[in-house]
Tab-separated table of C-alpha atoms in Angstrom:
chain	number	residue	atom	x	y	z
A	1	UNK	CA	-0.001	-0.007	0.000
A	2	UNK	CA	1.068	3.563	-0.521
A	3	UNK	CA	2.468	5.071	2.628
A	4	UNK	CA	0.301	7.688	4.384
A	5	UNK	CA	3.292	9.999	3.938
A	6	UNK	CA	2.602	9.873	0.186
A	7	UNK	CA	-0.374	12.133	0.807
A	8	UNK	CA	1.417	14.460	3.271
A	9	UNK	CA	4.864	15.058	1.729
A	10	UNK	CA	5.433	18.035	-0.569
A	11	UNK	CA	6.277	17.211	-4.175
A	12	UNK	CA	9.927	17.854	-5.024
A	13	UNK	CA	10.281	18.058	-8.780
A	14	UNK	CA	14.058	17.656	-8.786
A	15	UNK	CA	13.997	14.402	-6.800
A	16	UNK	CA	12.127	12.418	-9.482
A	17	UNK	CA	14.350	9.720	-11.002
A	18	UNK	CA	11.874	6.964	-11.908
A	19	UNK	CA	8.369	7.450	-13.324
A	20	UNK	CA	5.532	5.002	-13.848
A	21	UNK	CA	2.660	6.048	-16.101
A	22	UNK	CA	-0.624	4.180	-15.611
A	23	UNK	CA	-3.284	4.104	-18.275
A	24	UNK	CA	-6.393	4.917	-16.243
A	25	UNK	CA	-7.816	7.058	-19.065
A	26	UNK	CA	-8.261	6.594	-22.809
A	27	UNK	CA	-5.020	5.857	-24.639
A	28	UNK	CA	-4.934	9.174	-26.498
A	29	UNK	CA	-4.881	11.116	-23.196
A	30	UNK	CA	-2.271	8.707	-21.808
A	31	UNK	CA	0.005	9.341	-24.776
A	32	UNK	CA	-0.428	13.119	-24.474
A	33	UNK	CA	0.536	12.834	-20.806
A	34	UNK	CA	3.593	10.783	-21.793
A	35	UNK	CA	4.768	13.543	-24.142
A	36	UNK	CA	4.223	16.123	-21.380
A	37	UNK	CA	6.256	13.962	-18.970
A	38	UNK	CA	9.211	14.000	-21.362
A	39	UNK	CA	9.330	17.790	-21.083
A	40	UNK	CA	8.771	17.823	-17.306
A	41	UNK	CA	11.337	15.121	-16.483
A	42	UNK	CA	13.893	15.101	-19.337
A	43	UNK	CA	16.227	12.146	-19.262
A	44	UNK	CA	14.076	10.276	-16.759
A	45	UNK	CA	13.066	6.763	-17.874
A	46	UNK	CA	9.315	6.361	-18.207
A	47	UNK	CA	7.690	2.985	-17.653
A	48	UNK	CA	4.102	2.538	-18.743
A	49	UNK	CA	1.271	0.170	-17.842
A	50	UNK	CA	-1.400	-0.168	-20.516
A	51	UNK	CA	-4.459	-2.280	-21.137
A	52	UNK	CA	-4.132	-5.150	-23.583
A	53	UNK	CA	-6.623	-3.565	-25.979
A	54	UNK	CA	-4.453	-0.454	-26.402
A	55	UNK	CA	-1.010	-2.017	-26.887
A	56	UNK	CA	-0.945	-1.289	-30.639
A	57	UNK	CA	-1.234	2.461	-29.977
A	58	UNK	CA	2.222	2.391	-28.368
A	59	UNK	CA	3.994	1.535	-31.621
A	60	UNK	CA	6.771	4.036	-32.198
A	61	UNK	CA	6.683	5.402	-28.633
A	62	UNK	CA	9.897	5.412	-26.606
A	63	UNK	CA	9.341	3.968	-23.129
A	64	UNK	CA	11.866	2.290	-20.813
A	65	UNK	CA	9.411	-0.555	-20.199
A	66	UNK	CA	5.889	-1.323	-21.367
A	67	UNK	CA	3.744	-3.617	-19.284
A	68	UNK	CA	0.594	-4.869	-20.966
A	69	UNK	CA	-2.129	-5.755	-18.471
A	70	UNK	CA	-5.189	-7.922	-18.670
A	71	UNK	CA	-7.927	-8.042	-16.047
A	72	UNK	CA	-7.031	-11.630	-15.141
A	73	UNK	CA	-3.412	-10.714	-14.405
A	74	UNK	CA	-4.004	-7.724	-12.136
A	75	UNK	CA	-2.654	-9.382	-8.977
A	76	UNK	CA	0.564	-10.473	-10.669
A	77	UNK	CA	0.982	-6.948	-12.036
A	78	UNK	CA	0.676	-5.469	-8.535
A	79	UNK	CA	3.270	-7.934	-7.237
A	80	UNK	CA	5.643	-7.127	-10.105
A	81	UNK	CA	5.285	-3.372	-9.716
A	82	UNK	CA	5.667	-3.504	-5.911
A	83	UNK	CA	9.145	-4.983	-6.330
A	84	UNK	CA	10.318	-1.602	-7.577
A	85	UNK	CA	10.106	1.791	-5.981
A	86	UNK	CA	8.967	4.718	-8.099
A	87	UNK	CA	9.499	8.351	-7.292
A	88	UNK	CA	6.328	9.306	-9.096
A	89	UNK	CA	3.320	7.413	-10.397
A	90	UNK	CA	1.478	9.367	-13.040
A	91	UNK	CA	-2.287	8.954	-13.309
A	92	UNK	CA	-4.275	10.536	-16.153
A	93	UNK	CA	-7.607	11.477	-14.655
A	94	UNK	CA	-10.726	10.937	-16.713
A	95	UNK	CA	-14.207	9.617	-16.075
A	96	UNK	CA	-13.673	7.361	-19.085
A	97	UNK	CA	-11.023	4.683	-19.203
A	98	UNK	CA	-9.856	1.613	-17.394
A	99	UNK	CA	-11.679	0.850	-14.163
A	100	UNK	CA	-9.305	-1.855	-12.936
A	101	UNK	CA	-6.215	0.353	-13.178
A	102	UNK	CA	-7.685	3.300	-11.259
A	103	UNK	CA	-6.820	2.029	-7.759
A	104	UNK	CA	-3.397	0.695	-8.762
A	105	UNK	CA	-1.357	3.768	-7.667
A	106	UNK	CA	-2.638	3.350	-4.119
A	107	UNK	CA	-1.267	-0.199	-3.967
A	108	UNK	CA	2.302	0.622	-5.002
A	109	UNK	CA	5.330	1.896	-3.099
A	110	UNK	CA	5.602	5.405	-4.335
A	111	UNK	CA	6.715	8.810	-3.090
A	112	UNK	CA	4.319	10.942	-5.110
A	113	UNK	CA	1.172	10.381	-7.125
A	114	UNK	CA	0.763	13.008	-9.833
A	115	UNK	CA	-2.665	13.439	-11.379
A	116	UNK	CA	-3.082	14.890	-14.887
A	117	UNK	CA	-6.355	16.219	-16.244
A	118	UNK	CA	-7.548	16.519	-19.860
A	119	UNK	CA	-5.732	19.855	-20.275
A	120	UNK	CA	-2.432	18.282	-19.172
A	121	UNK	CA	-2.407	20.308	-15.980
A	122	UNK	CA	-1.011	18.280	-13.122
A	123	UNK	CA	-0.889	18.324	-9.361
A	124	UNK	CA	0.361	15.975	-6.662
A	125	UNK	CA	-2.333	13.980	-4.924
A	126	UNK	CA	-2.150	15.458	-1.460
A	127	UNK	CA	-4.284	15.098	1.670
A	128	UNK	CA	-5.973	18.393	0.814
A	129	UNK	CA	-7.162	16.915	-2.498
A	130	UNK	CA	-8.767	13.657	-1.367
A	131	UNK	CA	-12.003	14.690	-3.085
A	132	UNK	CA	-10.217	14.460	-6.421
A	133	UNK	CA	-9.193	10.915	-5.520
A	134	UNK	CA	-12.839	10.021	-4.864
A	135	UNK	CA	-13.775	11.390	-8.291
A	136	UNK	CA	-10.956	9.462	-9.941
A	137	UNK	CA	-11.626	6.076	-8.264
A	138	UNK	CA	-15.397	6.252	-8.760
A	139	UNK	CA	-15.115	7.386	-12.396
A	140	UNK	CA	-17.872	9.964	-11.882
A	141	UNK	CA	-17.476	13.248	-13.798
A	142	UNK	CA	-19.397	15.560	-11.426
A	143	UNK	CA	-19.883	15.970	-7.714
A	144	UNK	CA	-23.601	15.239	-7.929
A	145	UNK	CA	-22.882	12.009	-9.864
A	146	UNK	CA	-20.310	11.115	-7.211
A	147	UNK	CA	-22.821	11.640	-4.417
A	148	UNK	CA	-25.417	9.514	-6.227
A	149	UNK	CA	-22.778	6.810	-6.765
A	150	UNK	CA	-21.811	6.855	-3.059
A	151	UNK	CA	-25.472	6.690	-2.014
A	152	UNK	CA	-26.151	3.749	-4.298
A	153	UNK	CA	-23.050	1.932	-3.091
A	154	UNK	CA	-23.858	2.417	0.579
A	155	UNK	CA	-27.492	1.440	0.039
A	156	UNK	CA	-26.514	-1.643	-1.947
A	157	UNK	CA	-23.957	-2.604	0.730
A	158	UNK	CA	-26.562	-2.232	3.484
A	159	UNK	CA	-29.097	-4.290	1.589
A	160	UNK	CA	-26.573	-7.005	0.808
A	161	UNK	CA	-25.549	-7.166	4.478
A	162	UNK	CA	-29.166	-7.389	5.577
A	163	UNK	CA	-29.868	-10.156	3.043
A	164	UNK	CA	-26.844	-12.145	4.238
A	165	UNK	CA	-27.882	-11.772	7.887
A	166	UNK	CA	-31.442	-12.934	7.175
A	167	UNK	CA	-30.163	-15.877	5.108
A	168	UNK	CA	-27.763	-16.894	7.871
A	169	UNK	CA	-30.491	-16.641	10.523
A	170	UNK	CA	-32.844	-18.716	8.369
A	171	UNK	CA	-30.217	-21.432	7.940
A	172	UNK	CA	-29.490	-21.473	11.669
A	173	UNK	CA	-33.190	-21.762	12.533
A	174	UNK	CA	-33.690	-24.585	10.031
A	175	UNK	CA	-30.692	-26.450	11.468
A	176	UNK	CA	-32.016	-26.069	15.031
A	177	UNK	CA	-35.503	-27.167	13.991
A	178	UNK	CA	-34.086	-30.337	12.393
A	179	UNK	CA	-31.981	-31.171	15.487
A	180	UNK	CA	-34.852	-30.901	17.941
A	181	UNK	CA	-36.175	-34.442	18.649
A	182	UNK	CA	-39.921	-34.844	18.229
């Protein structure tokens, strides 16, 4: 897991030596972010994690390492990426894109998580910007959509818990009823 200090430390631009770019947005935005990274961190090797469907779009791009990910391999990818330490993980933020790669930066050992928007503006994900993280992980474009999403999730979780409790109680009662001698 990312250290809590990841969200409290200031971002030091000059200390970045290794960069990991995650495709959590459409591939065209991810490639635009990659070109912006080359100007922000010249000479710094950029590794990229992309979905299997978008691997052909990387032809002709210059990355230190390209990791192609499928949904079925997500646990192995986390294990592989956790073996290395990155100074910055770059996350293009969009309400479209890959759902299963959105939470990946939070599972890695990283100093800084940089979030890029559609205009290629970036900022470090800091404790003061946790709301942006909620937008990113949920994939909701607006605050009202985020609130509706959270309400649905909490309601669904409550109903699922209630259903499981009732089912368990029913099974226990049936088992007791069958054990009682007539």
